[in-house]
Every structure is written in structure tokens, then in C-alpha cells.
Amino acid sequence: MTSETQAPTRKVILTGDRPTGQLHLGHYVGSLKSRVALQETHKQYLLLADTQAMTDNAHDPDKVRRNVLEVALDYLAVGIDPAKTTITVQSHLPALAELTLMYLNFVTVARLERNPTIKEEIQARGFGRDIPAGFLCYPASQAADITGFKAHVVPVGEDQAPLIEQTNEIVRRINHQVGREVLPEAAALIPRFGRLPGVDGKAKMSKSQGNAIPLAATPEQVKEAVMRMYTDPNHLKVSDPGQVEGNVVFTYLDAFDEAVDEVAELKEHYRRGGLGDMVLKRRLESVLQAMLAPIRERREALAKDPQYVFDILKHGTEQARGVTQATLDEVREALGTFRF
Ligand code: ATP
Ligand code: MG
């Protein structure tokens, strides 16, 4: 190959999802949308983080196993192209587990306990004092995922920012110790809607909180979820002035309705009074139905041939095995661990 025909080296992206349920609208605005665009310009790896999902689902491995297919279907349905993006399964990349063990020695228990995301998630899961050790330590495993692929960019929702920071702390400690840059630091790429609230008004739409609209939702489920959506609890009569801030219907219109000027007018009207919640909800419903219909159609077609999807995962995981093993070898070499 001559220098003219050589493609410039693309920056590497690693991101992924826990196979704990079908992906939802929060994933769409928070991450999937940018991934579909970025696969055109970057070397992109997507990780189905089934090992991480086990850290709070060890009592239900079947759920994690089943959802590997569900999440992969969501990827393909929104437009992830396996010819451009490598889709991989975490539990079949043993080098990541070994990197995790190594990285656990470069982070303290106190630092893990102080991580704001971990704190929030421990509370949301109601662990009390019974925190699975694997859960507390998953930031080290996430650091292994990101650095295992030598990722420069990690497109994630806002909740993940402290985990990227924690990854970079581990990277800096290792690079400092060995006196050169063995591992690159990664930048979080957080979109405008980095934290979509749940339909119940809670801070984050989440698979584990039962407040999500899955991308695979039926038209009836979409309608039902929009109709029970949290608005302004003090907006009792149509003529009452209403509050836009914290009103989930408006947050979703901002995220999904492309007619920005019309949404701005609706906000004005709502604030003045005279605009009912039902009008807004019907509008939001039709925006979401139009967006989700083609995704659902593609998903249903793909779901008829699970073997096709598993073959994509198998192929992607095989490719990733070499990449992650090479990083593990380099880290071992740099740290000077025992060799025969
Ligand atoms: P779980 O409840 O099992 O943790 P989750 O809904 O939080 O599931 P993850 O698989 O943990 O989903 O997250 C995958 C990616 O999607 C992460 O980058 C995360 O930041 C992003 N994400 C998740 N929920 C939202 C949301 N409500 N808004 C924006 N981004 C989100
Ligand atoms: Mg999560």
C-alpha cells in the first residue's frame, strides 16, 4: 500500500451497555445517536458488558444472558452497522478480566466508595451495607474495558463522567509509575441530553428503575407511558399557568421534537396558562411514534434470525480478543511482571 492509499489512523471509540434490559429513549439521546454518527469517522467498538451486569444481577444470570441478544438487536435496529462497528461480548474477553485484577491495585477502596455514580447507584439499588464487592469494584473493570481497546473517546451519558475520570486516574498512575505513556487517557463525549429523566420524573430513565420507554415498545406501550408522564402537579385547570422546568413532557419535546420554534411557542403558552397537558402529550406521543416505528420494524425483522445476530457478536468478539490481549501484554511488559 502506498502512503496515498493508506487510510489515516482513526481515533478509537469504546462504549457499551449492560445487558440488563432492552435499551430505551435515554440510551437513544444519551449515546446511541452519537454512536451511529461516529461509526463513520472512528474505529468504534461496542461492548455488551455482561460481566459488569453480573455485579448487581448475580442472582439472575439468565436475565443477563437473555438481554445480550436484546441489546444487540437494539444496536442493529437503530443503525449500528456491523461492517463499521465491532460489537463484542465482555465475558468472552479474558484479557479484560486480567486487566481489571491489575487495575484494582491502582485504586483504593476509599476512592471507589467516594465515586458519585457508585454512591448513587448503591442507593438506587437499595444495597444498604450489603454491597457486592464486584459492584463496588466495577469502575476498575470499566477502566479495563476502555483502556483494553486504547480508546480515545467514550460517548456516554452524564452518569458515566465520574467513571471516565476514575479510569483516567488509574491510567495516570500506571503511566507515571512506568515513566511513559503506555495507556492513553480517554475523553467522555457527553451529548446535550446526557441524562434523560424517567417518565416518572425521576432524575434518570433507567432499565433497572421501571421508568423507561424501551426502543422496542409497542405503540400501545408508548401511548400508555406518555399518558402517565409526570407534568406540573400544580397545573390543575387548563387555564392555570404551568411550569415548564422539571416538566417531563417538555424535557422530552426538547429532546425529540425537531420543530424547535413550535416547542418554544408551546412553552410560552403553557407558562401563560390556557394550554392543557393532553395537547402536549398527544403531540409528544406522535413525535415518539414516528421516531420509533422504523426502529421497531427493523428490530422485529432482525429478531426472526437470532443466529445472524450471534454470528455478528462472535465475529466482533474474536476481533476484539487480539486487541485486548495485546494491551494486556503491553501493560504487563511495562510494569515488569513475571515472565517465563
Ligand atoms: P441499568 O439500570 O442496568 O444501569 P441503564 O439504563 O443505566 O441500565 P446502562 O447500560 O447502565 O443503562 O448505560 C448505558 C449507556 O447509556 C451509558 O453511557 C449511560 O450513561 C447511558 N444512559 C443510560 N441511561 C441514560 C439516560 N436516562 N439518559 C442519557 N443517557 C443514559
Ligand atoms: Mg446504568
mmCIF file of C-alpha atoms and ligand atoms in Angstrom:
data_model
loop_
_atom_site.group_PDB
_atom_site.id
_atom_site.type_symbol
_atom_site.label_atom_id
_atom_site.label_comp_id
_atom_site.label_asym_id
_atom_site.label_seq_id
_atom_site.Cartn_x
_atom_site.Cartn_y
_atom_site.Cartn_z
ATOM 1 C CA MET A 1 0.000 0.000 0.000
ATOM 2 C CA THR A 2 1.345 3.438 -0.881
ATOM 3 C CA SER A 3 1.124 6.332 1.528
ATOM 4 C CA GLU A 4 -1.635 7.917 -0.635
ATOM 5 C CA THR A 5 -3.931 4.924 -0.315
ATOM 6 C CA GLN A 6 -3.370 4.390 3.402
ATOM 7 C CA ALA A 7 -6.353 5.445 5.478
ATOM 8 C CA PRO A 8 -5.418 7.915 8.225
ATOM 9 C CA THR A 9 -5.449 6.233 11.630
ATOM 10 C CA ARG A 10 -8.886 6.634 13.075
ATOM 11 C CA LYS A 11 -9.415 7.566 16.710
ATOM 12 C CA VAL A 12 -10.747 4.679 18.761
ATOM 13 C CA ILE A 13 -14.119 4.670 20.486
ATOM 14 C CA LEU A 14 -15.170 2.200 23.134
ATOM 15 C CA THR A 15 -18.583 2.343 24.666
ATOM 16 C CA GLY A 16 -21.230 -0.136 25.628
ATOM 17 C CA ASP A 17 -24.207 -1.165 27.660
ATOM 18 C CA ARG A 18 -25.107 -3.530 30.420
ATOM 19 C CA PRO A 19 -27.377 -6.295 29.080
ATOM 20 C CA THR A 20 -29.906 -5.822 31.876
ATOM 21 C CA GLY A 21 -32.906 -4.962 29.700
ATOM 22 C CA GLN A 22 -33.894 -3.511 26.360
ATOM 23 C CA LEU A 23 -32.397 -0.128 25.516
ATOM 24 C CA HIS A 24 -34.613 2.903 25.943
ATOM 25 C CA LEU A 25 -35.083 6.509 24.840
ATOM 26 C CA GLY A 26 -32.433 7.633 27.346
ATOM 27 C CA HIS A 27 -29.882 5.473 25.574
ATOM 28 C CA TYR A 28 -31.012 6.838 22.250
ATOM 29 C CA VAL A 29 -30.400 10.515 23.031
ATOM 30 C CA GLY A 30 -27.640 9.835 25.543
ATOM 31 C CA SER A 31 -25.468 7.585 23.449
ATOM 32 C CA LEU A 32 -26.848 5.562 20.532
ATOM 33 C CA LYS A 33 -27.460 8.554 18.290
ATOM 34 C CA SER A 34 -23.859 9.698 18.543
ATOM 35 C CA ARG A 35 -22.595 6.164 18.042
ATOM 36 C CA VAL A 36 -24.450 5.839 14.741
ATOM 37 C CA ALA A 37 -22.829 9.077 13.542
ATOM 38 C CA LEU A 38 -19.359 8.332 14.937
ATOM 39 C CA GLN A 39 -19.035 4.931 13.268
ATOM 40 C CA GLU A 40 -18.441 6.865 10.040
ATOM 41 C CA THR A 41 -15.342 8.633 11.319
ATOM 42 C CA HIS A 42 -13.903 6.453 14.110
ATOM 43 C CA LYS A 43 -12.836 2.888 14.805
ATOM 44 C CA GLN A 44 -15.731 2.023 17.070
ATOM 45 C CA TYR A 45 -16.090 -0.903 19.476
ATOM 46 C CA LEU A 46 -19.321 -1.611 21.346
ATOM 47 C CA LEU A 47 -19.102 -3.772 24.422
ATOM 48 C CA LEU A 48 -22.007 -5.811 25.731
ATOM 49 C CA ALA A 49 -20.965 -5.565 29.379
ATOM 50 C CA ASP A 50 -22.387 -8.833 30.675
ATOM 51 C CA THR A 51 -19.624 -9.289 33.248
ATOM 52 C CA GLN A 52 -20.395 -5.857 34.670
ATOM 53 C CA ALA A 53 -24.130 -6.614 34.618
ATOM 54 C CA MET A 54 -23.461 -9.628 36.853
ATOM 55 C CA THR A 55 -22.122 -7.330 39.595
ATOM 56 C CA ASP A 56 -25.684 -6.460 40.584
ATOM 57 C CA ASN A 57 -27.508 -9.358 38.925
ATOM 58 C CA ALA A 58 -25.627 -12.422 40.174
ATOM 59 C CA HIS A 59 -28.947 -13.772 41.479
ATOM 60 C CA ASP A 60 -30.352 -13.732 37.925
ATOM 61 C CA PRO A 61 -27.705 -14.704 35.357
ATOM 62 C CA ASP A 62 -30.455 -15.791 32.990
ATOM 63 C CA LYS A 63 -31.655 -12.181 32.697
ATOM 64 C CA VAL A 64 -28.174 -11.036 31.716
ATOM 65 C CA ARG A 65 -27.741 -13.873 29.212
ATOM 66 C CA ARG A 66 -31.103 -13.208 27.523
ATOM 67 C CA ASN A 67 -30.501 -9.491 27.250
ATOM 68 C CA VAL A 68 -27.260 -9.871 25.299
ATOM 69 C CA LEU A 69 -29.444 -10.603 22.255
ATOM 70 C CA GLU A 70 -31.959 -7.881 23.134
ATOM 71 C CA VAL A 71 -29.346 -5.137 23.343
ATOM 72 C CA ALA A 72 -27.612 -6.356 20.186
ATOM 73 C CA LEU A 73 -30.970 -6.163 18.390
ATOM 74 C CA ASP A 74 -31.397 -2.604 19.646
ATOM 75 C CA TYR A 75 -27.977 -1.660 18.282
ATOM 76 C CA LEU A 76 -28.684 -3.023 14.838
ATOM 77 C CA ALA A 77 -32.217 -1.591 14.778
ATOM 78 C CA VAL A 78 -31.051 1.997 15.435
ATOM 79 C CA GLY A 79 -28.462 1.785 12.671
ATOM 80 C CA ILE A 80 -25.257 0.394 14.122
ATOM 81 C CA ASP A 81 -23.612 -1.236 11.113
ATOM 82 C CA PRO A 82 -21.509 -4.324 11.953
ATOM 83 C CA ALA A 83 -19.352 -3.596 8.910
ATOM 84 C CA LYS A 84 -18.312 -0.310 10.538
ATOM 85 C CA THR A 85 -18.640 -1.014 14.266
ATOM 86 C CA THR A 86 -17.196 -4.038 16.081
ATOM 87 C CA ILE A 87 -19.729 -5.437 18.565
ATOM 88 C CA THR A 88 -18.156 -7.551 21.318
ATOM 89 C CA VAL A 89 -19.160 -9.534 24.408
ATOM 90 C CA GLN A 90 -17.230 -8.666 27.584
ATOM 91 C CA SER A 91 -17.327 -12.088 29.270
ATOM 92 C CA HIS A 92 -15.525 -13.617 26.299
ATOM 93 C CA LEU A 93 -12.583 -11.231 26.504
ATOM 94 C CA PRO A 94 -10.424 -12.751 29.269
ATOM 95 C CA ALA A 95 -7.725 -10.056 28.888
ATOM 96 C CA LEU A 96 -10.228 -7.524 30.274
ATOM 97 C CA ALA A 97 -10.690 -9.604 33.421
ATOM 98 C CA GLU A 98 -6.919 -9.774 33.901
ATOM 99 C CA LEU A 99 -6.523 -6.030 33.381
ATOM 100 C CA THR A 100 -9.266 -5.489 35.961
ATOM 101 C CA LEU A 101 -7.357 -7.509 38.551
ATOM 102 C CA MET A 102 -4.250 -5.480 37.836
ATOM 103 C CA TYR A 103 -6.051 -2.116 37.993
ATOM 104 C CA LEU A 104 -7.656 -2.938 41.347
ATOM 105 C CA ASN A 105 -4.184 -2.437 42.795
ATOM 106 C CA PHE A 106 -4.057 1.111 41.435
ATOM 107 C CA VAL A 107 -7.234 2.320 43.140
ATOM 108 C CA THR A 108 -8.202 2.475 46.802
ATOM 109 C CA VAL A 109 -11.397 1.226 48.435
ATOM 110 C CA ALA A 110 -11.965 4.756 49.770
ATOM 111 C CA ARG A 111 -11.759 6.194 46.245
ATOM 112 C CA LEU A 112 -14.247 3.622 44.943
ATOM 113 C CA GLU A 113 -16.631 4.434 47.799
ATOM 114 C CA ARG A 114 -16.374 8.155 47.039
ATOM 115 C CA ASN A 115 -17.272 7.750 43.359
ATOM 116 C CA PRO A 116 -20.523 9.749 42.996
ATOM 117 C CA THR A 117 -22.014 7.362 40.398
ATOM 118 C CA ILE A 118 -21.327 4.332 42.558
ATOM 119 C CA LYS A 119 -22.821 6.106 45.582
ATOM 120 C CA GLU A 120 -25.968 6.993 43.636
ATOM 121 C CA GLU A 121 -26.320 3.502 42.196
ATOM 122 C CA ILE A 122 -25.813 1.819 45.575
ATOM 123 C CA GLN A 123 -28.660 3.919 46.911
ATOM 124 C CA ALA A 124 -30.927 3.282 43.916
ATOM 125 C CA ARG A 125 -30.360 -0.471 44.257
ATOM 126 C CA GLY A 126 -31.025 -0.435 47.995
ATOM 127 C CA PHE A 127 -27.887 -2.451 48.831
ATOM 128 C CA GLY A 128 -27.587 -0.885 52.289
ATOM 129 C CA ARG A 129 -24.421 -2.352 53.775
ATOM 130 C CA ASP A 130 -24.584 -5.480 51.600
ATOM 131 C CA ILE A 131 -22.754 -4.148 48.568
ATOM 132 C CA PRO A 132 -21.417 -6.912 46.331
ATOM 133 C CA ALA A 133 -17.627 -6.476 46.177
ATOM 134 C CA GLY A 134 -17.764 -6.816 42.389
ATOM 135 C CA PHE A 135 -20.196 -3.905 42.229
ATOM 136 C CA LEU A 136 -18.021 -1.591 44.288
ATOM 137 C CA CYS A 137 -15.090 -2.502 42.069
ATOM 138 C CA TYR A 138 -16.764 -2.232 38.672
ATOM 139 C CA PRO A 139 -15.087 1.127 37.922
ATOM 140 C CA ALA A 140 -11.805 -0.818 37.686
ATOM 141 C CA SER A 141 -13.411 -3.218 35.232
ATOM 142 C CA GLN A 142 -14.727 -0.286 33.225
ATOM 143 C CA ALA A 143 -11.207 1.153 33.191
ATOM 144 C CA ALA A 144 -10.051 -2.196 31.800
ATOM 145 C CA ASP A 145 -12.712 -2.039 29.068
ATOM 146 C CA ILE A 146 -11.786 1.481 27.997
ATOM 147 C CA THR A 147 -8.026 1.051 28.118
ATOM 148 C CA GLY A 148 -8.115 -2.545 26.823
ATOM 149 C CA PHE A 149 -9.182 -1.053 23.491
ATOM 150 C CA LYS A 150 -6.935 2.003 23.964
ATOM 151 C CA ALA A 151 -9.988 4.181 23.472
ATOM 152 C CA HIS A 152 -9.560 7.933 22.983
ATOM 153 C CA VAL A 153 -13.262 8.777 23.062
ATOM 154 C CA VAL A 154 -16.092 7.321 25.134
ATOM 155 C CA PRO A 155 -19.586 8.543 24.124
ATOM 156 C CA VAL A 156 -21.666 8.164 27.292
ATOM 157 C CA GLY A 157 -24.499 9.641 29.308
ATOM 158 C CA GLU A 158 -23.783 12.140 32.062
ATOM 159 C CA ASP A 159 -23.904 9.499 34.824
ATOM 160 C CA GLN A 160 -20.746 7.944 33.426
ATOM 161 C CA ALA A 161 -18.491 11.012 33.686
ATOM 162 C CA PRO A 162 -17.091 10.095 37.156
ATOM 163 C CA LEU A 163 -16.235 6.625 35.836
ATOM 164 C CA ILE A 164 -14.205 8.029 32.967
ATOM 165 C CA GLU A 165 -12.435 10.284 35.458
ATOM 166 C CA GLN A 166 -11.669 7.260 37.621
ATOM 167 C CA THR A 167 -10.330 5.413 34.569
ATOM 168 C CA ASN A 168 -8.001 8.309 33.775
ATOM 169 C CA GLU A 169 -6.722 8.358 37.345
ATOM 170 C CA ILE A 170 -5.704 4.718 37.006
ATOM 171 C CA VAL A 171 -4.139 5.431 33.618
ATOM 172 C CA ARG A 172 -2.119 8.349 35.039
ATOM 173 C CA ARG A 173 -0.896 6.280 37.967
ATOM 174 C CA ILE A 174 0.322 3.499 35.705
ATOM 175 C CA ASN A 175 1.883 5.851 33.148
ATOM 176 C CA HIS A 176 3.585 7.771 35.954
ATOM 177 C CA GLN A 177 4.951 4.618 37.538
ATOM 178 C CA VAL A 178 6.434 3.291 34.304
ATOM 179 C CA GLY A 179 7.584 6.738 33.180
ATOM 180 C CA ARG A 180 5.941 6.740 29.745
ATOM 181 C CA GLU A 181 2.502 6.692 28.158
ATOM 182 C CA VAL A 182 1.565 3.017 27.992
ATOM 183 C CA LEU A 183 -2.146 3.807 28.044
ATOM 184 C CA PRO A 184 -3.957 6.815 26.556
ATOM 185 C CA GLU A 185 -6.343 8.901 28.638
ATOM 186 C CA ALA A 186 -9.924 8.860 27.378
ATOM 187 C CA ALA A 187 -12.324 11.766 26.883
ATOM 188 C CA ALA A 188 -16.021 11.364 27.733
ATOM 189 C CA LEU A 189 -18.279 12.638 24.973
ATOM 190 C CA ILE A 190 -21.461 13.759 26.707
ATOM 191 C CA PRO A 191 -24.329 14.933 24.472
ATOM 192 C CA ARG A 192 -26.813 17.741 25.142
ATOM 193 C CA PHE A 193 -29.302 15.282 26.609
ATOM 194 C CA GLY A 194 -26.837 13.360 28.706
ATOM 195 C CA ARG A 195 -29.415 12.429 31.293
ATOM 196 C CA LEU A 196 -32.973 11.894 30.153
ATOM 197 C CA PRO A 197 -35.336 11.728 33.147
ATOM 198 C CA GLY A 198 -37.674 8.763 33.633
ATOM 199 C CA VAL A 199 -41.370 9.005 32.688
ATOM 200 C CA ASP A 200 -41.991 9.259 36.451
ATOM 201 C CA GLY A 201 -39.942 12.472 36.649
ATOM 202 C CA LYS A 202 -37.040 10.731 38.426
ATOM 203 C CA ALA A 203 -33.598 12.013 37.554
ATOM 204 C CA LYS A 204 -32.668 9.231 35.129
ATOM 205 C CA MET A 205 -34.536 6.921 32.818
ATOM 206 C CA SER A 206 -33.053 3.559 33.674
ATOM 207 C CA LYS A 207 -33.609 -0.066 32.741
ATOM 208 C CA SER A 208 -33.464 -1.032 36.405
ATOM 209 C CA GLN A 209 -35.971 1.577 37.647
ATOM 210 C CA GLY A 210 -39.103 0.640 35.654
ATOM 211 C CA ASN A 211 -39.447 4.215 34.356
ATOM 212 C CA ALA A 212 -38.272 3.698 30.789
ATOM 213 C CA ILE A 213 -39.772 3.716 27.294
ATOM 214 C CA PRO A 214 -37.880 0.921 25.511
ATOM 215 C CA LEU A 215 -36.981 1.418 21.844
ATOM 216 C CA ALA A 216 -38.875 -1.834 21.230
ATOM 217 C CA ALA A 217 -42.063 -0.600 22.965
ATOM 218 C CA THR A 218 -45.333 -1.313 21.156
ATOM 219 C CA PRO A 219 -47.420 1.690 20.016
ATOM 220 C CA GLU A 220 -49.803 0.973 22.934
ATOM 221 C CA GLN A 221 -46.942 0.961 25.447
ATOM 222 C CA VAL A 222 -45.615 4.258 24.085
ATOM 223 C CA LYS A 223 -49.075 5.808 24.397
ATOM 224 C CA GLU A 224 -49.587 4.486 27.908
ATOM 225 C CA ALA A 225 -46.161 5.752 29.064
ATOM 226 C CA VAL A 226 -46.729 9.231 27.623
ATOM 227 C CA MET A 227 -50.180 9.462 29.171
ATOM 228 C CA ARG A 228 -48.883 8.685 32.661
ATOM 229 C CA MET A 229 -45.946 11.054 32.261
ATOM 230 C CA TYR A 230 -45.135 13.455 35.075
ATOM 231 C CA THR A 231 -46.045 17.089 34.279
ATOM 232 C CA ASP A 232 -46.551 20.068 36.595
ATOM 233 C CA PRO A 233 -48.513 18.788 39.639
ATOM 234 C CA ASN A 234 -49.875 22.323 40.266
ATOM 235 C CA HIS A 235 -51.261 22.708 36.749
ATOM 236 C CA LEU A 236 -54.749 21.544 37.627
ATOM 237 C CA LYS A 237 -57.020 23.525 35.286
ATOM 238 C CA VAL A 238 -56.190 24.221 31.637
ATOM 239 C CA SER A 239 -56.376 27.953 32.384
ATOM 240 C CA ASP A 240 -53.747 27.705 35.180
ATOM 241 C CA PRO A 241 -50.248 28.954 34.355
ATOM 242 C CA GLY A 242 -47.944 25.932 34.197
ATOM 243 C CA GLN A 243 -44.298 25.253 34.891
ATOM 244 C CA VAL A 244 -42.017 24.147 32.083
ATOM 245 C CA GLU A 245 -38.878 23.431 34.128
ATOM 246 C CA GLY A 246 -38.924 19.909 35.528
ATOM 247 C CA ASN A 247 -41.957 19.088 33.387
ATOM 248 C CA VAL A 248 -41.004 15.791 31.774
ATOM 249 C CA VAL A 249 -43.238 16.264 28.721
ATOM 250 C CA PHE A 250 -41.334 19.431 27.822
ATOM 251 C CA THR A 251 -37.987 17.801 28.521
ATOM 252 C CA TYR A 252 -38.913 15.064 26.037
ATOM 253 C CA LEU A 253 -40.224 17.560 23.480
ATOM 254 C CA ASP A 254 -36.876 19.343 23.741
ATOM 255 C CA ALA A 255 -35.061 16.053 23.208
ATOM 256 C CA PHE A 256 -37.156 14.565 20.397
ATOM 257 C CA ASP A 257 -39.322 17.209 18.667
ATOM 258 C CA GLU A 258 -37.389 18.743 15.810
ATOM 259 C CA ALA A 259 -39.809 21.687 15.434
ATOM 260 C CA VAL A 260 -37.837 23.751 17.940
ATOM 261 C CA ASP A 261 -39.709 27.039 17.287
ATOM 262 C CA GLU A 262 -43.096 25.436 17.801
ATOM 263 C CA VAL A 263 -41.933 23.880 21.068
ATOM 264 C CA ALA A 264 -40.729 27.330 22.208
ATOM 265 C CA GLU A 265 -44.199 28.749 21.458
ATOM 266 C CA LEU A 266 -45.866 25.918 23.347
ATOM 267 C CA LYS A 267 -43.673 26.675 26.368
ATOM 268 C CA GLU A 268 -44.750 30.341 26.292
ATOM 269 C CA HIS A 269 -48.393 29.363 26.036
ATOM 270 C CA TYR A 270 -48.092 26.843 28.862
ATOM 271 C CA ARG A 271 -46.452 29.395 31.133
ATOM 272 C CA ARG A 272 -49.226 31.933 30.417
ATOM 273 C CA GLY A 273 -51.959 29.385 31.033
ATOM 274 C CA GLY A 274 -54.613 28.049 28.678
ATOM 275 C CA LEU A 275 -52.696 25.051 27.339
ATOM 276 C CA GLY A 276 -53.720 21.630 28.621
ATOM 277 C CA ASP A 277 -51.395 18.712 29.364
ATOM 278 C CA MET A 278 -53.345 16.481 26.976
ATOM 279 C CA VAL A 279 -52.498 18.623 23.944
ATOM 280 C CA LEU A 280 -48.812 18.378 24.788
ATOM 281 C CA LYS A 281 -48.952 14.679 25.496
ATOM 282 C CA ARG A 282 -50.692 13.956 22.188
ATOM 283 C CA ARG A 283 -48.016 15.918 20.353
ATOM 284 C CA LEU A 284 -45.207 14.115 22.151
ATOM 285 C CA GLU A 285 -46.849 10.772 21.512
ATOM 286 C CA SER A 286 -46.993 11.355 17.779
ATOM 287 C CA VAL A 287 -43.344 12.521 17.687
ATOM 288 C CA LEU A 288 -42.217 9.383 19.524
ATOM 289 C CA GLN A 289 -44.406 7.021 17.486
ATOM 290 C CA ALA A 290 -42.970 8.419 14.243
ATOM 291 C CA MET A 291 -39.421 8.044 15.523
ATOM 292 C CA LEU A 292 -39.838 4.558 16.977
ATOM 293 C CA ALA A 293 -41.868 2.918 14.178
ATOM 294 C CA PRO A 294 -38.959 2.282 11.763
ATOM 295 C CA ILE A 295 -36.699 1.141 14.639
ATOM 296 C CA ARG A 296 -39.361 -1.331 15.785
ATOM 297 C CA GLU A 297 -39.853 -2.631 12.255
ATOM 298 C CA ARG A 298 -36.151 -3.294 11.733
ATOM 299 C CA ARG A 299 -35.911 -4.880 15.161
ATOM 300 C CA GLU A 300 -38.783 -7.268 14.504
ATOM 301 C CA ALA A 301 -37.243 -8.356 11.204
ATOM 302 C CA LEU A 302 -33.830 -8.985 12.814
ATOM 303 C CA ALA A 303 -35.345 -10.843 15.766
ATOM 304 C CA LYS A 304 -36.546 -13.548 13.387
ATOM 305 C CA ASP A 305 -32.939 -14.639 12.844
ATOM 306 C CA PRO A 306 -31.074 -14.656 16.195
ATOM 307 C CA GLN A 307 -28.271 -16.752 14.691
ATOM 308 C CA TYR A 308 -27.417 -13.904 12.322
ATOM 309 C CA VAL A 309 -27.041 -11.607 15.346
ATOM 310 C CA PHE A 310 -24.989 -14.144 17.343
ATOM 311 C CA ASP A 311 -22.640 -14.568 14.369
ATOM 312 C CA ILE A 312 -22.042 -10.802 14.351
ATOM 313 C CA LEU A 313 -21.231 -10.895 18.084
ATOM 314 C CA LYS A 314 -18.956 -13.884 17.686
ATOM 315 C CA HIS A 315 -17.030 -12.321 14.850
ATOM 316 C CA GLY A 316 -16.698 -8.986 16.687
ATOM 317 C CA THR A 317 -15.548 -10.693 19.879
ATOM 318 C CA GLU A 318 -12.907 -12.673 18.016
ATOM 319 C CA GLN A 319 -11.530 -9.440 16.553
ATOM 320 C CA ALA A 320 -11.515 -7.792 19.973
ATOM 321 C CA ARG A 321 -9.715 -10.693 21.628
ATOM 322 C CA GLY A 322 -6.478 -9.892 19.829
ATOM 323 C CA VAL A 323 -6.716 -6.160 20.514
ATOM 324 C CA THR A 324 -7.325 -6.550 24.247
ATOM 325 C CA GLN A 325 -4.717 -9.292 24.667
ATOM 326 C CA ALA A 326 -2.121 -7.019 23.027
ATOM 327 C CA THR A 327 -2.903 -4.285 25.550
ATOM 328 C CA LEU A 328 -2.638 -6.712 28.460
ATOM 329 C CA ASP A 329 0.756 -7.886 27.161
ATOM 330 C CA GLU A 330 1.946 -4.276 26.908
ATOM 331 C CA VAL A 331 0.785 -3.382 30.413
ATOM 332 C CA ARG A 332 2.465 -6.478 31.864
ATOM 333 C CA GLU A 333 5.634 -5.706 29.974
ATOM 334 C CA ALA A 334 5.621 -2.056 31.089
ATOM 335 C CA LEU A 335 5.040 -2.957 34.730
ATOM 336 C CA GLY A 336 7.650 -5.678 34.541
ATOM 337 C CA THR A 337 5.548 -8.544 35.862
ATOM 338 C CA PHE A 338 6.962 -12.073 35.987
ATOM 339 C CA ARG A 339 7.729 -13.795 32.693
ATOM 340 C CA PHE A 340 8.948 -17.308 31.960
HETATM 341 P P1 ATP B 1 -29.017 -0.045 34.453
HETATM 342 O O1 ATP B 1 -30.233 0.496 35.145
HETATM 343 O O2 ATP B 1 -28.990 -1.538 34.326
HETATM 344 O O3 ATP B 1 -27.718 0.537 34.957
HETATM 345 P P2 ATP B 1 -29.063 1.929 32.387
HETATM 346 O O4 ATP B 1 -30.422 2.280 31.871
HETATM 347 O O5 ATP B 1 -28.390 2.845 33.352
HETATM 348 O O6 ATP B 1 -29.182 0.449 32.955
HETATM 349 P P3 ATP B 1 -26.542 1.341 31.137
HETATM 350 O O7 ATP B 1 -26.372 0.097 30.337
HETATM 351 O O8 ATP B 1 -26.012 1.373 32.537
HETATM 352 O O9 ATP B 1 -28.117 1.688 31.159
HETATM 353 O O10 ATP B 1 -25.980 2.609 30.362
HETATM 354 C C1 ATP B 1 -25.508 2.545 29.036
HETATM 355 C C2 ATP B 1 -25.212 3.929 28.496
HETATM 356 O O11 ATP B 1 -26.414 4.683 28.342
HETATM 357 C C3 ATP B 1 -24.323 4.775 29.389
HETATM 358 O O12 ATP B 1 -23.480 5.539 28.563
HETATM 359 C C4 ATP B 1 -25.282 5.667 30.117
HETATM 360 O O13 ATP B 1 -24.678 6.874 30.516
HETATM 361 C C5 ATP B 1 -26.330 5.929 29.035
HETATM 362 N N1 ATP B 1 -27.631 6.204 29.641
HETATM 363 C C6 ATP B 1 -28.345 5.368 30.421
HETATM 364 N N2 ATP B 1 -29.476 5.947 30.832
HETATM 365 C C7 ATP B 1 -29.486 7.204 30.307
HETATM 366 C C8 ATP B 1 -30.396 8.325 30.349
HETATM 367 N N3 ATP B 1 -31.517 8.258 31.061
HETATM 368 N N4 ATP B 1 -30.087 9.451 29.676
HETATM 369 C C9 ATP B 1 -28.931 9.527 28.959
HETATM 370 N N5 ATP B 1 -28.038 8.520 28.867
HETATM 371 C C10 ATP B 1 -28.292 7.365 29.525
HETATM 372 MG MG MG B 2 -26.511 2.218 34.353
#
